[in-house]
């Protein structure tokens, strides 16, 4: 069966790639050669590139290979050569495998992939440096002369080990920087699945600062801290963040007194400053003004190529909240002429759009310009409040979008039901559309079939660069209900993602092949129709959708096992089920619930804070099998009609939270839509943080302290970690502050590691911190 499936997959891929081979490339007499004719990989996913050469009268043909080998020939080529990237999927077969990349039918590169890492070891296995720092070397050994390997991460105190990647044995260089931070330090570097340990001696003098944290009001002021040292050579020069001014003690010999001052905070956020004296760190937090805005930093672009219409980044909406006077008035102005507002004044809570004035931008010189949006309020004592804005101006056509198609994975398992189709994309102006399509299958007209439009979600991918226009919306995703694909969603399907920017330029991401088996699926399936993906709603809405089960099972017609969750928290079971849906019944005849798959629930949105939320259904069939259905996000906008204030947790310094005493209770986690399912104890990583894994798009509950039931006004605060700042929780997350229950229904666009801080405040006011990292693993 495995041989037949692999043979079928090979035929599909060969047919797809064969259709793309230009006729000129298939001409007889074109001989192709590669800079490397034989490559060896370890068992993990890996990649490299080779140079393909050919006569000037030819052009590169489309490569063909085994299904586990993926190749791309770059457009960046010369008349006689072109770079070709080669990627292999993880080898999970348990045995070594070989394959051949061919061009125009000619063998070009032979590929061997083993079941163990290519790297076999290091000499020495431990590399050690003194505290002053020095250049040290080691030898990397490989199983074969052409084995591919690369370095995965390194500590900041080893300034760029080299080489970062290579083929076969190599000499590794490790430039250790001076250790001025007291304790000895170690780090395990990973090269292609094997590790080598780096060690460095500690410093001669250990410094300390008392107190280690200071909080200053928004109007600023002057304050002092004590600098002490234990050991020899305790002279120092303090490293001070911009925004702080040293009045005295910036350099000297410990013990000493360091006096600092800070000016007024005219920004809408808390400010955090740092002072570093060798190993000792002082964190200075300055209180935020009562006005909050989201976002606080925006980048736009204006591209006007000769003879063509100009293009600009679309308007960005900014929300305003006044913590002191919730209904305070405000006005906005800018220090640059190319910014427009809509509206330019109003009352909080509210919002306005910042956009580029194309006529004014046309008068700007090429390059980058920076400005400030000034927000003032007579009802806020610390006005003005600033939003940073930037503008790129060029008289050329911008670059094509760039991005990555991430899931389904290249080596994914067989999937069924709803499948996350996700990735990320950015552009130098902005993205107008991301479409998902699939290759036609047997019985359909040859070509491609439109599947749907992917949706971009704010702050879903903090690991992707945020400085680009619309960079906070880099994460994209589409939840594909595979049951509606041809043959009931059974077989192998090829997916594509096409990213189109505002200028009309399109970049194709993919292809991705996914094997789908709904015949043997056991989970209920369906979708949510309303609210629409990304819709803005207010007051009372009707949440509609449909639910079916695999053949031989059913959902109770009273709808009691179809439950609605917002931000991962249970709202209610649907109030109506067994409603006719002729369109669904025609597509899925003969199921137990086919005559009445429609369901709905009336929701009062004023019970939820204004902002972005996620909604999903949890369904349990009559056999007790649960499934999540229709996860998506929507925006609530009720303004003064809202019964719930929007969350106003001020940002805090991640370092200061990290130094709070640890809350040592066990953390229990539960994933999926079954509220009666078993919870499991969260594991701890090397730093003591709890680590919880869930599937991409899967609902998650964390019970931060099952024995604590609140009372006396004590409770929890929750923060998501973004760099050095611990800020508000992410989209789709909610926190029961009294009982310490965190719930998250992440949209499909979220993938990767997301660290959270949970601060428990006791009845006496003592704070302790829980660190939990949620890892959302990709689907099939």
XYZ file of C-alpha atoms in Angstrom:
780
model
C 0.000 0.000 0.000
C 2.846 2.362 0.844
C 4.506 1.586 -2.510
C 1.264 2.256 -4.400
C 0.660 5.565 -2.569
C 4.241 6.729 -3.180
C 3.942 5.699 -6.869
C 0.651 7.619 -7.189
C 2.143 10.707 -5.495
C 5.144 10.519 -7.850
C 2.877 10.409 -10.905
C 0.856 13.419 -9.704
C 3.986 15.447 -8.999
C 5.611 14.396 -12.284
C 2.492 15.377 -14.222
C 2.371 18.763 -12.502
C 6.042 19.493 -13.022
C 6.066 18.114 -16.560
C 3.363 20.598 -17.545
C 5.615 23.421 -16.426
C 8.688 22.441 -18.522
C 9.213 25.018 -21.283
C 9.396 23.515 -24.741
C 12.797 25.109 -25.368
C 14.221 23.377 -22.310
C 13.147 19.991 -23.610
C 15.105 20.443 -26.845
C 17.548 17.736 -27.732
C 21.221 18.509 -27.301
C 20.919 20.562 -24.066
C 23.396 19.106 -21.588
C 23.096 20.035 -17.932
C 25.769 19.743 -15.237
C 25.746 20.600 -11.527
C 28.501 22.030 -9.338
C 27.952 19.046 -7.028
C 26.743 15.755 -8.455
C 26.351 13.922 -5.148
C 24.927 15.168 -1.833
C 24.394 13.471 1.518
C 21.937 14.587 4.228
C 21.201 13.455 7.739
C 17.723 12.304 8.766
C 16.377 15.799 9.575
C 14.817 18.255 7.126
C 17.627 20.066 5.313
C 18.591 22.019 2.275
C 21.406 23.437 0.196
C 21.942 24.835 -3.295
C 24.040 23.936 -6.328
C 24.851 25.771 -9.549
C 23.416 24.270 -12.741
C 25.317 24.953 -15.983
C 24.079 24.566 -19.579
C 24.908 25.848 -23.108
C 23.992 29.452 -23.928
C 21.427 28.222 -26.460
C 19.507 26.367 -23.731
C 17.598 27.363 -20.619
C 17.094 25.467 -17.353
C 14.408 22.813 -17.457
C 12.115 22.038 -14.528
C 13.846 19.437 -12.319
C 12.163 16.155 -11.456
C 12.896 13.918 -8.470
C 11.463 11.632 -5.818
C 8.531 13.066 -3.745
C 10.742 13.661 -0.658
C 13.099 15.913 -2.631
C 11.962 19.462 -3.487
C 13.830 21.650 -5.973
C 13.492 25.229 -7.212
C 15.477 26.892 -10.000
C 15.992 30.593 -9.287
C 15.113 33.347 -11.770
C 18.402 35.018 -10.794
C 20.468 33.301 -13.515
C 23.051 34.043 -16.193
C 22.839 32.938 -19.850
C 24.723 29.738 -18.995
C 23.999 28.938 -15.327
C 21.318 29.152 -12.638
C 21.221 28.401 -8.890
C 19.025 25.469 -7.859
C 17.834 25.045 -4.253
C 17.448 21.506 -2.936
C 15.393 20.575 0.141
C 14.670 17.171 1.638
C 11.968 16.235 4.119
C 12.671 14.448 7.392
C 13.455 10.759 6.879
C 10.991 8.902 9.105
C 11.201 5.601 7.199
C 13.834 4.095 9.502
C 16.111 3.177 6.603
C 18.455 5.150 4.381
C 17.078 6.313 1.055
C 18.480 7.570 -2.231
C 17.082 9.667 -5.056
C 18.119 11.455 -8.198
C 17.374 14.956 -9.455
C 17.024 14.985 -13.227
C 16.853 17.829 -15.726
C 15.550 17.178 -19.224
C 15.712 13.485 -18.300
C 19.424 13.636 -17.522
C 20.715 12.585 -14.076
C 21.974 15.768 -12.429
C 22.465 15.244 -8.657
C 22.247 12.056 -6.623
C 20.850 12.424 -3.104
C 21.501 10.118 -0.163
C 19.678 10.590 3.137
C 20.540 8.521 6.153
C 18.756 7.759 9.411
C 21.279 9.502 11.665
C 22.789 13.026 11.736
C 25.617 13.679 9.271
C 27.757 15.116 12.073
C 29.399 12.328 14.100
C 31.266 14.367 16.755
C 33.757 17.088 17.683
C 37.368 17.332 18.823
C 37.447 18.526 21.526
C 33.899 17.878 22.703
C 34.111 20.824 25.152
C 35.599 24.211 24.156
C 36.609 26.458 27.064
C 37.667 30.129 27.290
C 38.929 32.329 30.096
C 36.881 35.293 31.363
C 38.834 37.783 29.200
C 37.616 36.113 26.021
C 39.693 34.416 23.331
C 39.416 32.717 19.950
C 39.089 28.953 20.292
C 38.683 26.242 17.644
C 37.399 22.683 17.313
C 37.157 20.077 14.550
C 33.760 18.904 13.287
C 33.641 15.292 12.036
C 31.087 13.918 9.556
C 29.997 10.492 8.391
C 30.668 11.354 4.749
C 32.743 13.906 2.853
C 29.666 15.579 1.326
C 27.384 15.540 4.399
C 25.377 18.771 4.790
C 25.238 20.496 8.196
C 24.340 23.886 9.679
C 24.422 25.670 13.036
C 21.119 26.162 14.896
C 21.530 29.234 17.141
C 24.383 30.518 19.312
C 24.768 32.659 22.475
C 25.439 36.386 22.267
C 28.677 35.953 24.182
C 30.186 33.984 21.287
C 30.311 36.563 18.500
C 29.317 34.692 15.324
C 30.864 31.214 15.287
C 32.102 30.263 11.843
C 31.390 28.688 9.528
C 27.610 28.686 10.058
C 27.097 25.812 7.613
C 29.140 23.515 5.450
C 29.702 20.178 3.794
C 31.939 17.495 5.243
C 34.568 17.891 8.026
C 35.460 21.446 9.063
C 37.395 23.562 11.553
C 35.034 25.614 13.733
C 36.033 28.975 15.220
C 34.477 30.379 18.405
C 35.336 34.051 19.224
C 34.461 34.319 22.947
C 33.663 37.848 24.183
C 34.779 39.008 27.684
C 32.646 37.688 30.539
C 31.798 40.678 32.743
C 28.723 39.098 34.252
C 30.048 37.203 37.265
C 29.172 33.530 37.033
C 30.722 31.061 34.612
C 28.524 30.268 31.632
C 27.888 27.352 29.275
C 25.994 26.741 26.049
C 25.382 23.648 23.915
C 25.674 24.437 20.201
C 23.801 22.173 17.775
C 25.295 21.303 14.395
C 23.021 19.096 12.300
C 21.628 17.242 15.325
C 24.881 16.908 17.353
C 26.006 19.259 20.128
C 29.312 20.695 21.271
C 29.591 22.434 24.633
C 31.038 25.930 25.084
C 32.238 26.995 28.550
C 33.650 30.294 29.849
C 35.120 31.239 33.235
C 33.395 33.809 35.461
C 34.403 37.438 36.082
C 36.770 38.589 38.821
C 34.322 41.049 40.447
C 30.623 40.461 41.018
C 28.601 43.667 41.114
C 25.181 44.363 42.579
C 22.734 47.297 42.528
C 20.280 48.100 45.305
C 17.423 48.381 44.722
C 17.298 46.478 41.433
C 13.988 48.047 40.343
C 12.705 51.606 40.485
C 9.326 52.965 39.408
C 9.014 56.631 38.402
C 5.850 58.635 37.759
C 4.929 59.937 34.295
C 6.316 63.396 35.118
C 9.832 62.024 35.739
C 12.323 62.949 38.487
C 15.733 62.236 40.075
C 16.685 59.176 42.154
C 19.751 57.275 43.427
C 20.830 53.628 43.758
C 23.800 51.968 45.488
C 26.482 50.123 43.456
C 28.440 47.411 45.338
C 31.122 44.917 44.273
C 32.621 41.719 45.712
C 36.032 40.597 44.464
C 39.001 42.360 42.884
C 39.198 45.057 40.162
C 35.749 46.461 40.985
C 36.051 49.568 38.842
C 33.117 50.056 36.472
C 31.540 52.200 33.775
C 27.751 52.030 33.737
C 25.898 51.403 30.467
C 22.784 53.588 30.605
C 19.709 53.401 28.349
C 18.833 56.474 26.272
C 16.178 58.443 28.150
C 18.056 58.260 31.457
C 20.605 60.948 32.391
C 23.449 60.237 34.840
C 23.832 63.059 37.394
C 26.665 61.379 39.339
C 28.367 57.973 39.683
C 28.236 56.867 36.041
C 31.790 55.521 36.443
C 34.065 54.769 39.387
C 35.005 52.046 41.860
C 32.380 50.157 43.886
C 31.002 50.854 46.424
C 29.491 54.024 44.939
C 26.220 55.930 44.536
C 24.677 56.297 41.080
C 22.249 59.227 40.653
C 19.950 59.342 37.622
C 17.132 61.475 36.253
C 14.354 60.861 33.733
C 12.132 63.373 31.943
C 8.351 63.330 31.519
C 6.762 60.340 29.781
C 4.762 61.765 26.869
C 4.131 58.381 25.237
C 0.994 56.278 25.616
C 2.868 53.317 27.147
C 4.904 52.494 30.171
C 8.586 53.083 29.509
C 11.344 50.755 30.638
C 14.997 51.814 30.984
C 18.025 49.764 31.973
C 21.362 50.448 33.633
C 24.043 47.759 33.366
C 27.048 47.699 35.707
C 28.995 44.639 34.530
C 26.785 41.742 35.717
C 24.310 43.894 37.698
C 21.106 45.221 36.122
C 18.872 48.087 37.245
C 15.380 48.249 35.710
C 13.639 51.626 35.750
C 9.938 51.628 34.890
C 8.175 54.891 34.194
C 4.410 54.881 34.545
C 2.348 55.273 31.415
C 0.111 58.178 30.689
C -3.619 57.593 31.125
C -4.084 57.504 27.349
C -3.432 54.197 25.579
C -3.219 53.735 21.812
C -2.887 50.616 19.730
C -0.587 50.613 17.804
C 2.122 53.088 18.804
C 4.445 52.744 15.773
C 3.454 52.674 12.083
C 5.317 52.408 8.766
C 3.901 53.435 5.382
C 5.175 53.522 1.792
C 4.566 55.673 -1.316
C 5.844 54.235 -4.605
C 5.371 56.302 -7.797
C 7.110 54.731 -10.822
C 7.395 56.941 -13.907
C 4.332 56.767 -16.144
C 2.280 54.745 -13.654
C -0.208 55.546 -10.923
C 1.289 55.868 -7.427
C 0.591 53.270 -4.765
C 0.436 53.840 -1.021
C 0.070 51.668 2.052
C -3.542 51.467 3.134
C -4.776 53.397 6.214
C -4.045 51.939 9.644
C -6.652 52.204 12.386
C -5.610 53.381 15.863
C -7.710 52.808 18.982
C -7.718 55.352 21.831
C -8.557 54.696 25.480
C -8.323 57.117 28.421
C -7.858 55.261 31.711
C -8.457 58.322 33.885
C -11.460 59.851 32.126
C -13.068 57.164 29.934
C -15.144 59.708 27.935
C -12.381 62.307 27.522
C -12.124 64.263 24.299
C -8.979 64.218 22.158
C -7.454 65.859 19.091
C -4.718 64.572 16.782
C -2.081 66.477 14.803
C 1.175 65.548 13.048
C 4.669 66.970 12.697
C 4.841 65.960 9.002
C 2.619 67.085 6.078
C 2.006 63.640 4.569
C -0.178 62.298 7.416
C -3.982 62.539 7.342
C -6.538 61.632 10.014
C -10.096 60.411 9.824
C -11.452 61.822 12.066
C -8.979 64.289 13.564
C -10.778 64.546 16.903
C -13.293 62.673 19.005
C -13.896 61.200 22.438
C -12.561 58.090 24.124
C -13.054 55.214 23.802
C -12.801 55.598 20.060
C -10.606 55.190 17.038
C -9.305 57.023 14.004
C -7.444 56.121 10.833
C -3.941 57.323 9.963
C -3.237 57.421 6.228
C -0.763 58.811 3.708
C -1.698 62.012 1.870
C -0.572 61.032 -1.634
C -0.317 64.640 -2.858
C 1.957 65.599 0.032
C 3.967 62.373 -0.235
C 4.609 63.133 -3.916
C 6.557 66.231 -2.838
C 8.776 64.273 -0.438
C 12.315 63.268 -1.500
C 13.152 59.635 -2.125
C 14.135 57.733 0.994
C 12.760 57.406 4.524
C 11.008 60.168 6.466
C 10.003 60.054 10.117
C 7.295 61.947 11.962
C 5.180 62.081 15.111
C 1.416 61.986 15.575
C 0.550 64.150 18.570
C -2.573 63.285 20.596
C -3.756 65.832 23.171
C -6.592 65.782 25.672
C -7.719 68.498 28.035
C -8.922 65.724 30.375
C -5.532 63.969 30.567
C -2.899 65.703 32.733
C 0.163 64.446 30.840
C -0.632 65.348 27.217
C 0.671 65.153 24.520
C 0.961 61.475 23.594
C 3.015 60.398 20.606
C 2.656 57.796 17.854
C 5.740 57.272 15.691
C 5.135 57.208 11.918
C 7.556 56.498 9.054
C 7.275 56.834 5.263
C 9.327 55.173 2.494
C 9.233 57.158 -0.778
C 10.536 55.710 -4.072
C 9.971 56.533 -7.749
C 10.192 52.890 -8.815
C 8.080 49.751 -8.769
C 8.359 48.007 -5.445
C 9.579 44.495 -4.815
C 7.370 41.458 -5.122
C 5.881 40.079 -1.903
C 7.923 37.510 -0.056
C 6.845 34.833 2.335
C 6.728 31.188 3.355
C 4.111 28.433 2.957
C 4.418 26.584 6.285
C 1.528 24.171 6.730
C 0.626 21.549 5.654
C 4.227 20.439 6.196
C 6.353 18.901 3.468
C 6.545 15.613 5.369
C 3.085 15.804 6.886
C 1.040 12.825 7.990
C -2.322 11.866 6.512
C -4.924 14.516 7.438
C -8.714 14.739 7.642
C -11.448 17.211 8.511
C -10.415 20.852 8.922
C -6.773 21.436 7.899
C -4.822 24.644 8.695
C -3.239 26.110 5.548
C -0.861 28.771 6.888
C 2.312 30.792 6.446
C 3.561 34.373 6.487
C 4.062 37.103 3.906
C 5.306 40.717 3.825
C 5.666 43.425 1.191
C 7.365 46.827 0.905
C 3.995 48.593 0.356
C 1.254 46.246 1.460
C -0.575 43.044 0.547
C -3.978 43.183 -1.113
C -4.892 39.501 -1.287
C -3.701 35.956 -0.562
C -5.540 33.235 -2.456
C -5.411 29.492 -1.877
C -5.858 27.202 -4.880
C -5.339 23.541 -5.662
C -4.323 21.534 -8.692
C -7.221 19.916 -10.520
C -7.637 16.180 -9.934
C -8.862 13.380 -12.159
C -12.296 14.140 -13.586
C -11.821 17.934 -13.454
C -10.723 20.342 -16.173
C -6.933 20.551 -16.171
C -5.491 23.538 -14.354
C -6.107 24.960 -10.898
C -9.195 25.398 -8.735
C -9.743 28.378 -6.425
C -10.223 27.278 -2.801
C -10.533 30.509 -0.836
C -8.856 33.661 0.424
C -6.445 33.409 3.336
C -6.856 35.894 6.178
C -4.068 37.829 7.863
C -4.264 38.240 11.651
C -2.727 40.997 13.741
C 0.307 39.938 15.822
C -0.052 36.243 14.948
C 3.625 35.976 13.988
C 5.871 38.110 16.224
C 8.853 36.097 14.929
C 8.465 37.778 11.516
C 9.887 41.305 10.989
C 7.432 43.913 12.258
C 9.002 47.020 10.671
C 7.483 46.562 7.201
C 4.218 48.212 6.167
C 1.388 46.094 7.576
C 4.119 43.953 9.177
C 1.970 43.120 12.198
C -0.347 41.259 9.815
C 2.355 39.027 8.353
C 0.744 35.767 9.523
C -1.833 34.348 7.104
C -4.048 31.319 7.250
C -7.052 29.514 5.851
C -8.929 26.695 7.577
C -9.634 24.202 4.783
C -12.665 21.967 5.361
C -11.293 19.016 3.424
C -14.611 17.131 3.395
C -15.892 19.376 0.580
C -12.974 18.547 -1.747
C -13.496 16.127 -4.655
C -14.154 12.491 -3.746
C -15.258 13.587 -0.293
C -11.773 14.899 0.442
C -9.953 11.613 -0.085
C -6.661 11.351 -1.948
C -3.596 13.508 -2.507
C -4.108 17.210 -3.215
C -1.614 19.887 -4.288
C -2.077 23.351 -2.755
C -0.730 26.772 -3.755
C -0.783 30.204 -2.082
C -0.580 33.312 -4.278
C 0.346 36.570 -2.510
C -0.590 39.745 -4.418
C 0.621 43.169 -3.301
C -1.075 46.550 -3.731
C 0.840 47.114 -6.984
C -0.621 43.913 -8.467
C 2.587 41.872 -8.293
C 2.086 38.239 -7.289
C 4.421 35.736 -5.669
C 3.499 32.047 -5.621
C 4.215 30.066 -2.461
C 4.164 26.302 -2.748
C 3.313 23.762 -3.998
C 2.364 21.791 -0.914
C 1.090 18.213 -1.186
C -1.302 16.875 1.436
C -2.695 13.352 1.700
C -6.292 13.384 2.986
C -8.267 10.420 4.305
C -11.832 11.328 5.313
C -13.165 7.803 4.691
C -11.620 6.696 7.964
C -12.169 9.988 9.856
C -14.039 9.645 13.142
C -14.596 13.286 14.187
C -17.662 15.497 13.556
C -17.174 18.206 10.941
C -18.809 21.423 9.741
C -18.229 25.147 9.712
C -19.341 28.535 11.077
C -21.004 30.820 8.520
C -21.719 33.893 10.672
C -20.035 36.027 11.869
C -17.894 36.074 8.736
C -14.117 35.721 9.068
C -12.763 39.090 10.279
C -16.227 40.692 10.516
C -16.973 43.653 12.809
C -20.135 43.170 14.894
C -22.110 45.031 17.533
C -25.145 44.611 19.776
C -27.019 41.292 19.267
C -25.908 38.884 16.534
C -26.922 35.390 15.393
C -24.034 32.940 15.242
C -24.886 30.418 12.468
C -23.229 27.322 11.040
C -23.722 23.620 10.360
C -22.591 20.307 11.857
C -22.498 16.739 10.540
C -20.904 13.482 11.673
C -19.247 10.564 9.854
C -21.567 7.850 8.590
C -23.047 5.689 11.309
C -23.042 8.423 13.965
C -25.063 11.549 14.739
C -25.313 14.688 16.863
C -28.313 14.966 19.218
C -30.980 17.051 17.466
C -31.517 19.236 20.546
C -28.062 20.775 19.967
C -26.965 20.124 23.560
C -23.546 18.824 22.481
C -22.811 21.749 20.120
C -21.193 24.395 22.295
C -20.003 27.900 21.430
C -16.688 29.210 22.749
C -15.426 32.800 22.555
C -11.732 33.326 23.343
C -11.636 29.697 24.487
C -14.296 30.212 27.197
C -17.664 28.455 27.037
C -20.581 30.762 26.189
C -23.459 28.307 25.790
C -24.757 25.408 23.753
C -26.516 26.471 20.556
C -30.155 27.396 21.127
C -31.327 25.864 17.833
C -30.216 22.802 15.844
C -31.831 20.464 13.336
C -32.423 23.407 10.963
C -32.699 22.588 7.232
C -29.713 23.462 5.037
C -30.505 22.210 1.510
C -27.055 23.237 0.264
C -25.317 21.108 2.887
C -27.741 18.218 2.499
C -27.095 18.139 -1.270
C -23.353 17.903 -0.654
C -23.586 15.306 2.137
C -26.739 13.225 1.579
C -27.539 10.219 3.684
C -25.918 11.313 6.952
C -27.923 11.025 10.155
C -28.215 14.825 10.491
C -28.319 15.677 6.756
C -31.993 16.834 6.864
C -31.174 19.377 9.580
C -27.465 20.238 9.924
C -28.040 23.966 10.596
C -27.396 25.388 14.076
C -27.407 28.862 15.617
C -27.013 30.842 18.843
C -28.098 34.411 19.599
C -25.232 36.315 21.257
C -25.285 39.665 23.045
C -21.880 41.094 22.058
C -22.074 43.894 24.640
C -21.047 41.193 27.175
C -17.577 41.177 25.552
C -14.985 43.929 25.529
C -14.459 45.879 22.334
C -11.644 44.362 20.283
C -10.693 41.206 18.420
C -12.041 37.849 19.639
C -12.082 34.269 18.392
C -15.156 32.087 18.102
C -15.325 28.307 17.651
C -17.764 25.456 18.154
C -17.015 22.339 20.133
C -19.032 19.295 19.046
C -19.343 15.863 20.659
C -21.166 13.150 18.692
C -23.262 10.312 20.109
C -20.145 8.117 20.353
C -18.424 10.660 22.606
C -15.922 11.830 19.957
C -15.163 15.596 20.259
C -14.041 18.013 17.534
C -13.444 21.734 17.098
C -15.345 23.385 14.257
C -15.068 26.709 12.448
C -12.462 28.604 14.462
C -12.193 32.211 13.250
C -11.794 35.717 14.564
C -14.144 38.722 14.609
C -14.139 42.243 16.065
C -16.606 43.587 18.650
C -17.289 47.327 18.457
C -19.998 48.568 20.832
C -18.378 51.729 22.220
C -20.437 53.214 25.046
C -22.970 50.351 24.777
C -20.377 47.811 25.975
C -21.016 46.253 29.377
C -17.343 45.290 29.723
C -14.327 47.595 29.726
C -11.540 46.654 27.365
C -8.504 45.098 29.057
C -6.049 47.793 30.124
C -3.218 45.737 31.580
C -0.219 48.052 31.332
C 2.933 46.613 29.844
C 5.647 45.612 32.270
C 9.358 44.924 31.963
C 9.940 41.273 31.150
C 13.160 41.342 33.165
C 11.455 42.717 36.283
C 8.757 40.042 36.030
C 11.450 37.414 35.594
C 13.005 38.416 38.913
C 9.784 38.004 40.891
C 9.668 34.936 43.163
C 8.422 31.899 41.259
C 4.912 30.585 41.891
C 5.863 26.932 42.320
C 2.444 25.294 42.017
C 1.903 22.674 39.319
C 0.185 23.863 36.166
C -2.391 21.577 34.578
C -3.406 21.822 30.939
C -6.246 20.531 28.813
C -6.505 20.729 25.025
C -9.418 20.288 22.670
C -13.133 20.968 22.935
C -14.095 18.375 25.571
C -14.638 20.293 28.843
C -14.800 16.997 30.742
C -11.562 15.587 29.326
C -8.463 14.757 31.329
C -5.926 17.451 32.126
C -2.185 16.794 32.143
C 0.630 18.319 34.181
C 2.763 20.812 32.262
C 6.425 19.879 31.898
C 9.272 22.279 32.800
C 12.152 23.334 30.592
C 15.756 23.974 31.682
C 14.842 27.482 32.971
C 11.960 26.226 35.108
C 9.256 27.579 32.781
C 6.282 25.337 32.131
C 5.957 24.153 28.543
C 2.608 23.160 27.041
C 2.165 21.854 23.501
C -1.012 22.041 21.463
C -1.873 21.606 17.812
C -2.130 24.667 15.623
C -5.645 26.136 16.005
C -6.485 23.873 18.979
C -8.269 25.238 22.059
C -6.168 25.258 25.242
C -6.954 25.633 28.956
C -4.338 26.198 31.670
C -5.260 25.718 35.317
C -2.608 27.881 36.960
C -3.401 26.777 40.505
C -6.198 24.197 40.844
C -6.204 24.579 44.673
C -6.630 28.393 44.649
C -10.220 29.564 44.418
C -9.709 33.338 44.666
C -11.139 35.599 47.339
C -10.111 38.837 49.135
C -9.614 40.613 45.818
C -6.446 38.673 45.032
C -5.937 37.007 41.705
C -3.951 36.885 38.492
C -2.660 39.150 35.775
C -1.664 37.742 32.384
C 0.909 39.003 29.876
C 2.290 37.797 26.555
C 6.014 38.302 26.036
C 7.114 40.433 23.070
C 10.888 40.965 23.230
C 11.679 42.801 26.466
C 8.066 43.861 27.049
C 5.333 41.801 28.688
C 2.132 43.130 27.092
C -1.575 42.255 26.796
C -2.684 38.707 26.032
C -2.838 37.608 22.395
C -5.889 37.435 20.141
C -8.284 34.713 21.234
C -7.007 34.506 24.835
C -8.923 35.142 28.054
C -8.073 34.885 31.762
C -10.310 34.089 34.708
C -8.435 36.430 37.035
C -10.082 35.185 40.206
C -9.586 31.443 39.737
C -6.443 31.457 37.616
C -7.797 29.747 34.488
C -6.233 30.796 31.177
C -8.055 29.890 27.972
C -6.874 30.381 24.404
C -8.493 29.618 21.073
C -5.693 30.684 18.709
C -6.619 31.273 15.058
C -4.859 28.990 12.587
C -2.390 31.773 11.733
C -0.623 31.318 15.090
C 2.267 28.845 14.918
C 5.428 28.534 16.991
C 6.392 29.340 20.602
C 4.469 31.959 22.599
C 5.786 32.787 26.098
C 3.390 34.070 28.769
C 3.854 35.541 32.251
C 1.118 34.986 34.848
C 1.487 37.109 37.992
C -0.315 35.951 41.130
C -1.041 38.615 43.717
C -1.764 37.315 47.230
C -4.233 38.821 49.678
C -1.299 40.661 51.270
C -0.197 42.124 47.944
C 2.857 39.877 47.394
C 3.497 39.074 43.735
C 4.802 35.770 42.398
C 5.239 34.802 38.774
C 4.475 31.744 36.635
C 6.209 31.438 33.255
C 4.457 29.269 30.688
C 5.518 28.771 27.074
C 2.782 27.548 24.750
C 4.119 25.790 21.648
C 1.632 25.493 18.811
C 2.848 22.636 16.642
C 2.004 22.621 12.963
C -0.648 20.267 11.689
C -0.105 17.549 9.111
